[in-house]
Short mmCIF file of C-alpha atoms in Angstrom, two decimals:
data_model
loop_
_atom_site.label_atom_id
_atom_site.label_comp_id
_atom_site.label_asym_id
_atom_site.label_seq_id
_atom_site.Cartn_x
_atom_site.Cartn_y
_atom_site.Cartn_z
CA MET A 1 35.82 87.09 49.72
CA ARG A 2 32.75 88.56 46.90
CA PRO A 3 34.00 87.87 43.21
CA THR A 4 34.36 91.06 42.30
CA ASP A 5 37.00 91.89 44.96
CA PRO A 6 40.47 91.97 43.44
CA GLU A 7 43.40 90.26 45.90
CA GLY A 8 43.87 93.69 47.38
CA HIS A 9 40.63 94.11 49.14
CA GLY A 10 41.85 91.56 51.54
CA PRO A 11 40.77 91.88 54.85
CA VAL A 12 43.42 90.93 56.90
CA ARG A 13 46.74 91.28 55.14
CA TYR A 14 45.22 94.47 53.75
CA GLY A 15 44.04 96.33 56.65
CA PRO A 16 43.71 99.66 57.45
CA PRO A 17 47.07 100.95 59.34
CA HIS A 18 47.27 102.26 62.40
CA PRO A 19 46.33 106.04 62.39
CA GLY A 20 49.58 107.82 62.84
CA ASP A 21 50.32 110.88 63.46
CA GLY A 22 51.88 112.68 60.87
CA LEU A 23 54.28 114.39 63.08
CA PRO A 24 58.62 114.43 63.12
CA VAL A 25 59.61 111.93 65.49
CA LEU A 26 60.14 113.29 69.17
CA PRO A 27 64.09 114.44 68.91
CA GLU A 28 65.02 113.62 72.30
CA LEU A 29 63.19 109.97 71.87
CA ALA A 30 65.03 109.79 68.05
CA ALA A 31 68.28 110.32 70.86
CA VAL A 32 67.10 107.76 73.24
CA LEU A 33 66.79 105.20 70.73
CA ALA A 34 70.18 106.06 68.69
CA ALA A 35 72.11 105.88 72.09
CA ALA A 36 70.81 102.15 72.75
CA ALA A 37 71.31 100.84 68.90
CA GLY A 38 74.64 99.34 69.84
CA ARG A 39 72.81 97.13 72.38
CA ALA A 40 73.87 93.62 71.07
CA GLU A 41 71.42 91.86 74.06
CA SER A 42 68.00 90.59 73.34
CA GLU A 43 65.06 91.88 75.40
CA PRO A 44 63.60 89.51 77.48
CA VAL A 45 59.99 88.23 76.11
CA GLY A 46 57.74 90.13 78.43
CA GLY A 47 59.88 93.15 78.51
CA GLY A 48 63.27 93.71 81.01
CA ALA A 49 63.02 95.22 84.35
CA ALA A 50 63.09 98.63 83.32
CA LEU A 51 60.47 98.60 81.03
CA LEU A 52 58.52 96.81 83.31
CA GLU A 53 59.29 99.26 86.26
CA ALA A 54 58.34 102.27 83.80
CA ALA A 55 55.01 100.26 82.78
CA CYS A 56 54.52 100.31 86.35
CA GLY A 57 54.94 103.95 86.89
CA TYR A 58 52.79 105.20 84.11
CA TRP A 59 49.84 102.96 85.26
CA ASP A 60 50.67 104.33 88.89
CA ARG A 61 50.06 107.86 88.16
CA ARG A 62 46.75 106.93 86.52
CA GLY A 63 45.46 105.24 89.77
CA LEU A 64 46.27 101.89 88.75
CA SER A 65 48.83 100.18 91.17
CA THR A 66 50.56 97.50 89.48
CA GLY A 67 53.69 95.77 90.39
CA PRO A 68 56.02 94.35 87.73
CA GLU A 69 54.93 90.66 88.08
CA GLU A 70 51.40 92.05 87.24
CA ALA A 71 53.36 93.53 83.67
CA VAL A 72 53.89 92.48 80.39
CA ALA A 73 56.07 94.33 77.10
CA ALA A 74 55.65 92.59 74.10
CA PRO A 75 56.05 94.46 70.14
CA GLY A 76 52.47 95.77 69.73
CA ALA A 77 49.38 95.02 70.82
CA PRO A 78 48.52 92.56 68.45
CA ALA A 79 50.79 89.96 69.80
CA LEU A 80 49.45 90.59 73.17
CA LEU A 81 45.92 90.20 72.25
CA LEU A 82 46.55 87.05 70.50
CA ALA A 83 48.31 85.76 73.40
CA LEU A 84 45.55 86.43 75.60
CA THR A 85 42.93 85.05 73.19
CA ALA A 86 45.01 81.96 72.76
CA ALA A 87 45.81 81.95 76.99
CA LEU A 88 41.71 82.51 78.00
CA GLY A 89 40.16 80.17 75.46
CA GLY A 90 36.68 80.17 74.60
CA ASP A 91 34.81 82.49 72.11
CA VAL A 92 35.59 86.07 71.57
CA LEU A 93 32.39 89.39 72.00
CA VAL A 94 33.51 92.48 69.91
CA PRO A 95 31.90 95.78 69.92
CA ARG A 96 30.49 96.72 66.39
CA PRO A 97 32.00 98.53 65.06
CA CYS A 98 35.60 97.60 66.90
CA ALA A 99 39.34 98.09 65.85
CA ALA A 100 40.35 96.60 62.91
CA TRP A 101 42.58 94.29 63.90
CA TRP A 102 40.76 92.56 66.86
CA ALA A 103 38.82 90.12 65.53
CA PRO A 104 41.76 88.95 62.88
CA TYR A 105 43.71 87.46 66.03
CA ALA A 106 40.99 85.32 66.93
CA ARG A 107 39.73 84.25 64.06
CA LEU A 108 43.57 83.15 63.11
CA LEU A 109 43.30 80.66 66.27
CA GLY A 110 40.27 79.41 65.20
CA ARG A 111 37.48 81.48 68.08
CA PRO A 112 34.73 82.20 66.85
CA VAL A 113 33.99 86.46 67.44
CA PHE A 114 30.75 88.01 67.62
CA HIS A 115 29.96 91.30 67.46
CA VAL A 116 27.62 93.91 70.13
CA ALA A 117 25.80 96.77 69.18
CA THR A 118 26.87 99.96 70.80
CA SER A 119 25.12 102.41 71.85
CA ALA A 120 23.79 105.59 69.52
CA GLU A 121 26.35 108.63 71.90
CA SER A 122 29.47 106.78 71.81
CA GLY A 123 31.67 103.18 70.27
CA GLY A 124 33.85 101.35 71.87
CA VAL A 125 31.71 99.38 74.66
CA PRO A 126 28.87 97.03 74.32
CA ASP A 127 25.52 97.69 75.04
CA PRO A 128 24.65 95.57 78.01
CA TYR A 129 21.45 94.41 76.93
CA ALA A 130 22.54 93.32 73.16
CA LEU A 131 25.86 92.28 75.00
CA LEU A 132 23.39 90.01 77.37
CA GLU A 133 21.33 88.95 74.61
CA THR A 134 24.17 88.04 72.59
CA VAL A 135 26.16 86.20 75.42
CA ARG A 136 22.54 83.95 76.01
CA ARG A 137 22.08 83.50 72.46
CA VAL A 138 25.63 81.78 71.76
CA ARG A 139 25.63 79.84 74.29
CA ALA A 140 21.70 78.14 73.47
CA GLU A 141 24.00 77.87 70.30
CA GLY A 142 26.63 75.49 72.00
CA GLY A 143 29.19 77.96 71.76
CA ASP A 144 31.47 78.86 75.21
CA PRO A 145 31.97 83.09 75.05
CA ARG A 146 34.96 83.49 77.58
CA LEU A 147 36.53 87.23 76.90
CA LEU A 148 34.91 90.77 75.85
CA VAL A 149 37.24 93.37 74.24
CA LEU A 150 36.37 96.72 74.58
CA SER A 151 38.17 100.56 74.07
CA VAL A 152 36.57 103.08 76.54
CA ALA A 153 38.21 105.62 74.21
CA ASP A 154 37.76 103.87 70.59
CA ASP A 155 38.82 102.97 67.74
CA PRO A 156 37.12 103.96 65.24
CA THR A 157 34.26 106.02 66.40
CA ALA A 158 37.08 108.14 68.09
CA THR A 159 34.75 108.31 71.34
CA VAL A 160 34.88 108.22 74.72
CA ALA A 161 32.30 106.15 76.75
CA PRO A 162 30.15 107.79 79.50
CA PRO A 163 31.13 105.91 82.90
CA GLU A 164 27.77 105.03 83.81
CA ALA A 165 27.58 103.38 80.38
CA LEU A 166 30.59 101.41 80.90
CA HIS A 167 28.98 100.73 84.42
CA GLU A 168 25.89 99.09 83.18
CA THR A 169 28.13 96.99 80.72
CA LEU A 170 30.86 95.76 83.35
CA GLU A 171 27.93 95.13 85.20
CA ALA A 172 26.45 92.80 82.44
CA ALA A 173 30.29 90.88 81.81
CA THR A 174 29.84 90.22 85.66
CA ASP A 175 26.73 88.55 86.01
CA GLU A 176 27.88 86.33 82.22
CA GLY A 177 31.44 85.58 83.83
CA LEU A 178 33.70 87.37 81.19
CA HIS A 179 36.88 88.53 81.19
CA LEU A 180 37.52 91.81 79.94
CA VAL A 181 40.72 92.68 77.47
CA SER A 182 40.34 97.06 77.98
CA ASP A 183 42.22 98.21 74.93
CA GLU A 184 43.70 101.72 76.42
CA THR A 185 45.65 102.85 73.74
CA TRP A 186 43.83 105.82 73.19
CA ARG A 187 43.41 106.67 76.30
CA ASP A 188 45.77 109.74 76.27
CA THR A 189 44.65 111.12 73.42
CA VAL A 190 41.83 112.75 74.92
CA HIS A 191 40.90 115.86 72.60
CA ALA A 192 39.20 117.55 75.99
CA PRO A 193 40.92 116.03 79.19
CA HIS A 194 39.17 118.32 81.71
CA ASP A 195 35.39 117.88 79.95
CA THR A 196 36.08 114.32 79.55
CA VAL A 197 36.15 111.70 82.25
CA LEU A 198 37.59 108.99 81.02
CA LEU A 199 36.74 106.11 83.54
CA SER A 200 39.45 102.96 83.05
CA PRO A 201 37.07 99.23 82.93
CA ALA A 202 40.26 97.92 85.82
CA GLU A 203 39.29 101.25 87.98
CA MET A 204 35.60 99.16 88.28
CA LEU A 205 36.59 95.35 87.70
CA PRO A 206 39.93 94.80 89.31
CA GLU A 207 39.59 91.38 89.01
CA GLN A 208 38.21 91.20 85.63
CA VAL A 209 40.14 93.36 83.43
CA THR A 210 43.71 93.51 81.91
CA VAL A 211 44.52 96.71 79.62
CA VAL A 212 46.23 96.47 76.73
CA THR A 213 48.21 99.72 75.89
CA ASP A 214 50.06 100.29 72.52
CA LEU A 215 52.58 102.71 72.52
CA ALA A 216 51.71 104.27 69.10
CA GLY A 217 48.61 105.59 70.65
CA ALA A 218 50.59 108.72 72.21
CA HIS A 219 54.08 107.60 73.16
CA LEU A 220 56.19 106.11 70.05
CA PRO A 221 56.07 106.02 66.15
CA PRO A 222 54.00 103.42 65.13
CA GLY A 223 56.74 102.43 63.55
CA TRP A 224 58.43 100.71 66.67
CA PRO A 225 56.23 98.54 67.86
CA ALA A 226 56.01 98.71 71.88
CA ALA A 227 52.85 97.74 74.16
CA VAL A 228 52.49 96.80 77.92
CA ALA A 229 49.70 94.60 79.32
CA ARG A 230 48.33 95.04 82.97
CA PHE A 231 46.74 91.97 84.73
CA PRO A 232 44.67 91.60 87.60
CA ALA A 233 46.25 90.70 91.11
CA GLY A 234 45.65 87.49 92.50
CA GLY A 235 45.86 84.12 91.76
CA ALA A 236 44.01 84.33 88.64
CA GLY A 237 45.59 87.46 87.29
CA ASN A 238 48.59 85.17 88.03
CA GLY A 239 47.85 82.33 85.96
CA LEU A 240 46.95 84.04 82.81
CA HIS A 241 49.96 86.18 83.11
CA ALA A 242 51.97 82.84 82.37
CA ARG A 243 50.16 81.42 80.19
CA VAL A 244 50.62 84.72 78.30
CA LEU A 245 54.24 84.64 78.79
CA ASP A 246 54.13 81.06 77.05
CA VAL A 247 52.62 82.36 74.15
CA LEU A 248 55.02 85.24 73.67
CA THR A 249 57.78 82.70 74.28
CA ALA A 250 56.53 80.07 71.54
CA LEU A 251 56.16 83.23 69.70
CA GLY A 252 59.28 85.14 70.32
CA ALA A 253 57.30 88.08 70.77
CA ARG A 254 60.50 90.20 72.07
CA ILE A 255 60.69 94.10 71.30
CA ALA A 256 63.48 94.82 69.90
CA GLY A 257 66.64 95.92 72.36
CA PRO A 258 66.41 100.19 71.36
CA VAL A 259 63.00 99.98 71.02
CA ALA A 260 62.54 98.74 74.48
CA HIS A 261 64.96 101.63 75.88
CA ALA A 262 62.82 103.57 74.24
CA ALA A 263 59.66 102.55 75.12
CA GLY A 264 60.90 102.92 78.88
CA TYR A 265 62.02 106.24 78.02
CA ALA A 266 58.49 107.31 76.81
CA LEU A 267 56.80 105.32 79.42
CA ALA A 268 58.50 107.31 82.30
CA GLU A 269 57.12 110.98 80.69
CA PRO A 270 59.77 113.20 81.43
CA GLU A 271 58.98 116.91 80.17
CA PRO A 272 59.80 116.60 75.98
CA VAL A 273 57.17 113.27 76.18
CA THR A 274 54.58 115.40 77.99
CA ALA A 275 54.56 118.12 76.60
CA ARG A 276 54.89 116.36 72.63
CA ILE A 277 52.20 114.32 73.51
CA ILE A 278 49.87 117.27 74.93
CA ALA A 279 50.73 119.44 71.60
CA ALA A 280 50.07 116.26 69.46
CA VAL A 281 46.19 115.93 71.08
CA ARG A 282 45.14 119.69 70.27
CA LEU A 283 46.76 119.41 67.20
CA HIS A 284 44.83 116.27 66.00
CA ALA A 285 41.81 117.79 68.22
CA ARG A 286 41.56 120.97 66.39
CA VAL A 287 41.96 119.11 62.62
CA ALA A 288 39.16 116.32 63.79
CA THR A 289 37.41 119.13 64.57
CA ALA A 290 37.70 120.69 61.50
CA ALA A 291 37.03 117.56 59.23
CA HIS A 292 34.04 116.72 61.33
CA ALA A 293 32.59 120.12 60.47
CA ALA A 294 33.37 119.45 56.68
CA ALA A 295 31.46 115.75 56.94
CA VAL A 296 28.69 116.83 58.60
CA GLY A 297 28.07 119.80 56.45
CA ALA A 298 27.77 118.10 53.65
CA GLY A 299 25.17 115.41 55.17
CA ALA A 300 27.47 112.92 56.18
CA VAL A 301 26.44 111.48 59.64
CA ALA A 302 29.28 111.21 62.00
CA ARG A 303 30.03 111.49 66.50
CA PRO A 304 32.03 114.11 67.06
CA PRO A 305 35.23 113.38 67.80
CA GLN A 306 36.29 113.10 71.21
CA ALA A 307 40.04 111.11 71.29
CA GLY A 308 42.45 110.16 69.08
CA ARG A 309 43.43 110.98 65.16
CA HIS A 310 40.57 109.82 63.42
CA LEU A 311 36.80 110.09 62.93
CA TYR A 312 34.11 107.32 61.48
CA VAL A 313 32.09 109.16 58.49
CA ASP A 314 28.68 107.38 57.82
CA LEU A 315 28.03 108.80 54.01
CA GLY A 316 24.94 106.96 54.10
CA PRO A 317 22.73 110.01 53.77
CA LEU A 318 24.79 110.81 50.10
CA ARG A 319 24.17 107.34 49.19
CA ALA A 320 22.00 108.71 46.06
CA GLY A 321 25.26 110.22 44.43
CA LEU A 322 27.93 107.89 45.35
CA SER A 323 25.62 105.15 43.54
CA ALA A 324 26.15 107.66 40.39
CA HIS A 325 29.79 106.47 40.57
CA GLY A 326 29.02 103.09 41.19
CA VAL A 327 29.60 103.06 45.10
CA GLY A 328 27.29 100.48 46.25
CA ASP A 329 28.68 99.30 49.59
CA ALA A 330 31.87 100.43 51.79
CA GLN A 331 35.04 98.31 49.90
CA ASP A 332 33.66 100.70 46.95
CA LEU A 333 33.46 103.58 49.19
CA GLU A 334 36.54 102.39 51.15
CA ASP A 335 37.99 102.66 46.98
CA PHE A 336 36.41 106.01 45.53
CA LEU A 337 36.96 108.43 48.49
CA ALA A 338 40.94 107.22 48.68
CA ALA A 339 41.19 108.07 45.42
CA ARG A 340 39.27 111.41 45.65
CA LEU A 341 41.00 112.55 48.93
CA GLY A 342 44.51 111.10 47.99
CA MET A 343 44.91 109.21 51.49
CA PRO A 344 43.57 106.50 52.77
CA ALA A 345 40.06 106.21 54.00
CA PRO A 346 38.95 102.25 54.92
CA GLY A 347 35.54 101.31 55.00
CA GLY A 348 33.15 99.96 57.97
CA HIS A 349 33.49 96.93 57.07
CA ARG A 350 37.14 96.30 58.21
CA PHE A 351 35.66 97.36 61.42
CA GLY A 352 33.03 94.76 61.60
CA ASP A 353 30.16 96.82 60.54
CA ASP A 354 28.40 95.63 58.20
CA LEU A 355 29.64 95.55 54.11
CA GLY A 356 26.23 97.54 52.80
CA GLU A 357 26.62 100.75 54.67
CA LEU A 358 28.41 103.36 53.54
CA ARG A 359 31.12 104.23 56.10
CA VAL A 360 34.48 104.85 56.32
CA ARG A 361 37.10 105.99 59.04
CA LEU A 362 39.12 108.70 58.17
CA SER A 363 42.68 109.82 60.05
CA THR A 364 44.12 113.12 60.82
CA GLY A 365 47.62 112.37 60.20
CA PRO A 366 47.53 112.84 56.32
CA LEU A 367 46.29 116.16 56.65
CA LEU A 368 49.32 117.50 58.09
CA ALA A 369 51.50 115.76 55.08
CA GLY A 370 54.33 118.39 54.28
CA THR A 371 58.02 118.34 54.59
CA ASP A 372 59.97 117.84 57.66
CA GLU A 373 59.77 121.06 58.49
CA GLU A 374 55.75 121.83 57.36
CA ARG A 375 55.12 118.64 59.70
CA ALA A 376 57.45 120.03 62.35
CA ALA A 377 55.68 123.24 62.18
CA CYS A 378 52.19 122.26 62.95
CA VAL A 379 53.75 121.15 66.56
CA THR A 380 54.78 124.57 67.66
CA SER A 381 52.07 126.75 65.41
CA PRO A 382 49.38 128.66 67.09
CA SER A 383 47.26 128.35 64.21
CA PRO A 384 48.41 125.42 62.37
CA LEU A 385 44.83 124.59 60.55
CA GLU A 386 46.17 128.29 59.19
CA LEU A 387 49.35 126.79 58.01
CA PRO A 388 49.37 126.49 54.11
CA HIS A 389 49.80 122.65 53.71
CA VAL A 390 47.07 122.07 56.33
CA HIS A 391 44.69 124.26 54.98
CA ARG A 392 44.84 123.29 51.52
CA ALA A 393 44.43 119.73 52.60
CA LEU A 394 41.33 120.86 54.70
CA ILE A 395 40.08 122.99 51.45
CA HIS A 396 40.61 119.61 49.54
CA LEU A 397 38.50 117.29 52.07
CA LYS A 398 35.53 120.11 52.42
CA SER A 399 35.51 120.21 48.61
CA VAL A 400 35.11 116.08 47.96
CA PHE A 401 32.42 116.20 50.58
CA ASP A 402 31.07 119.37 49.35
CA ASP A 403 31.13 117.77 45.53
CA LEU A 404 29.23 114.34 47.51
CA ARG A 405 26.45 116.32 49.06
CA ASP A 406 26.12 118.59 45.24
CA GLU A 407 25.61 114.85 43.13
CA ALA A 408 23.21 113.32 46.29
CA GLN A 409 20.75 116.02 45.43
CA ARG A 410 21.39 116.39 41.65
CA TRP A 411 20.44 112.40 42.42
CA GLU A 412 17.95 112.51 44.67
CA THR A 413 14.15 111.53 43.49
CA PRO A 414 12.29 114.24 42.96
CA ARG A 415 9.30 114.36 45.95
#
């Protein structure tokens, strides 16, 4: 930590929140949770039979045949990743940037974490040549890389890695004997599912990939922690499954009974759940597109968002104007933009990028903030960006970026 950092800038305790959807809880889902509120018995470690059966059905519908003996449930993806990291041992490889919660769990276990560059087109999946170089360098220095965590539908970049790029990276990982954890939290939030090909690494490498899905991505509110993992079939997968259950047992990582009941209902994907997911994805795609246009129109750099409820913005081109406000790194930018925008704007250093790079992840959920009635209207409106509270939020976002552009132009050195 830099000496000038106040305590509130800690990288773990004050990490960025999960990008919520900013919408009221689906009434049918709330009713299921309420009906189970009187349930006194504890959910077994790893999930009860009903929840695991629902998880298997979820994966079966996505082309990943799964048996209950290959599935585990836990109170959130972090518990699963912690258990997997402990069970696999060795050093951990992650893309740069990556989800803010990946690296802390490895470091908590005393495991070195090595960031690997991604391609210019998409985040979440390391460049294959950079991966090979990193693995060989780590081994030459006495390290023991065993685990690669990646995400095809990515947080923080909101991109979807193309299958050909994923294939090359998986080939490199196979050559180096790495086990892969595929974080598929955002796979059901692809903005244009008919135009975007999303392939799970488990479809390409069924014997080397464990899939982790946090249901806060599309199926449950973030305040109801539940996640599921799918292990490879066969002896190696069975052994890993057993070791993960041991770790979860030691942690007492059980899903609360009512939440498990709601998770099973959501994973079964009845019509109310699928309709809400489709509507929410469509809504956030529109908001993300508008936010992207505001940022890029002001001279910032950002990949077009393809999934999730966020976008990743590089304000390096506006550095001259930001410097006039005392913004010299990502932490300064986080503080400055959060105050200007009135919403969280976690800096890129939270996601493994260099502190000196002026990057932030912006979430679309806060742009829907309003009364319960206003937020509910966002789901049903044919023109949600024209709703007064959303329109005001987007205008404010655009004005902040436009001001930064004007200030940068004012402070640029004349040529």
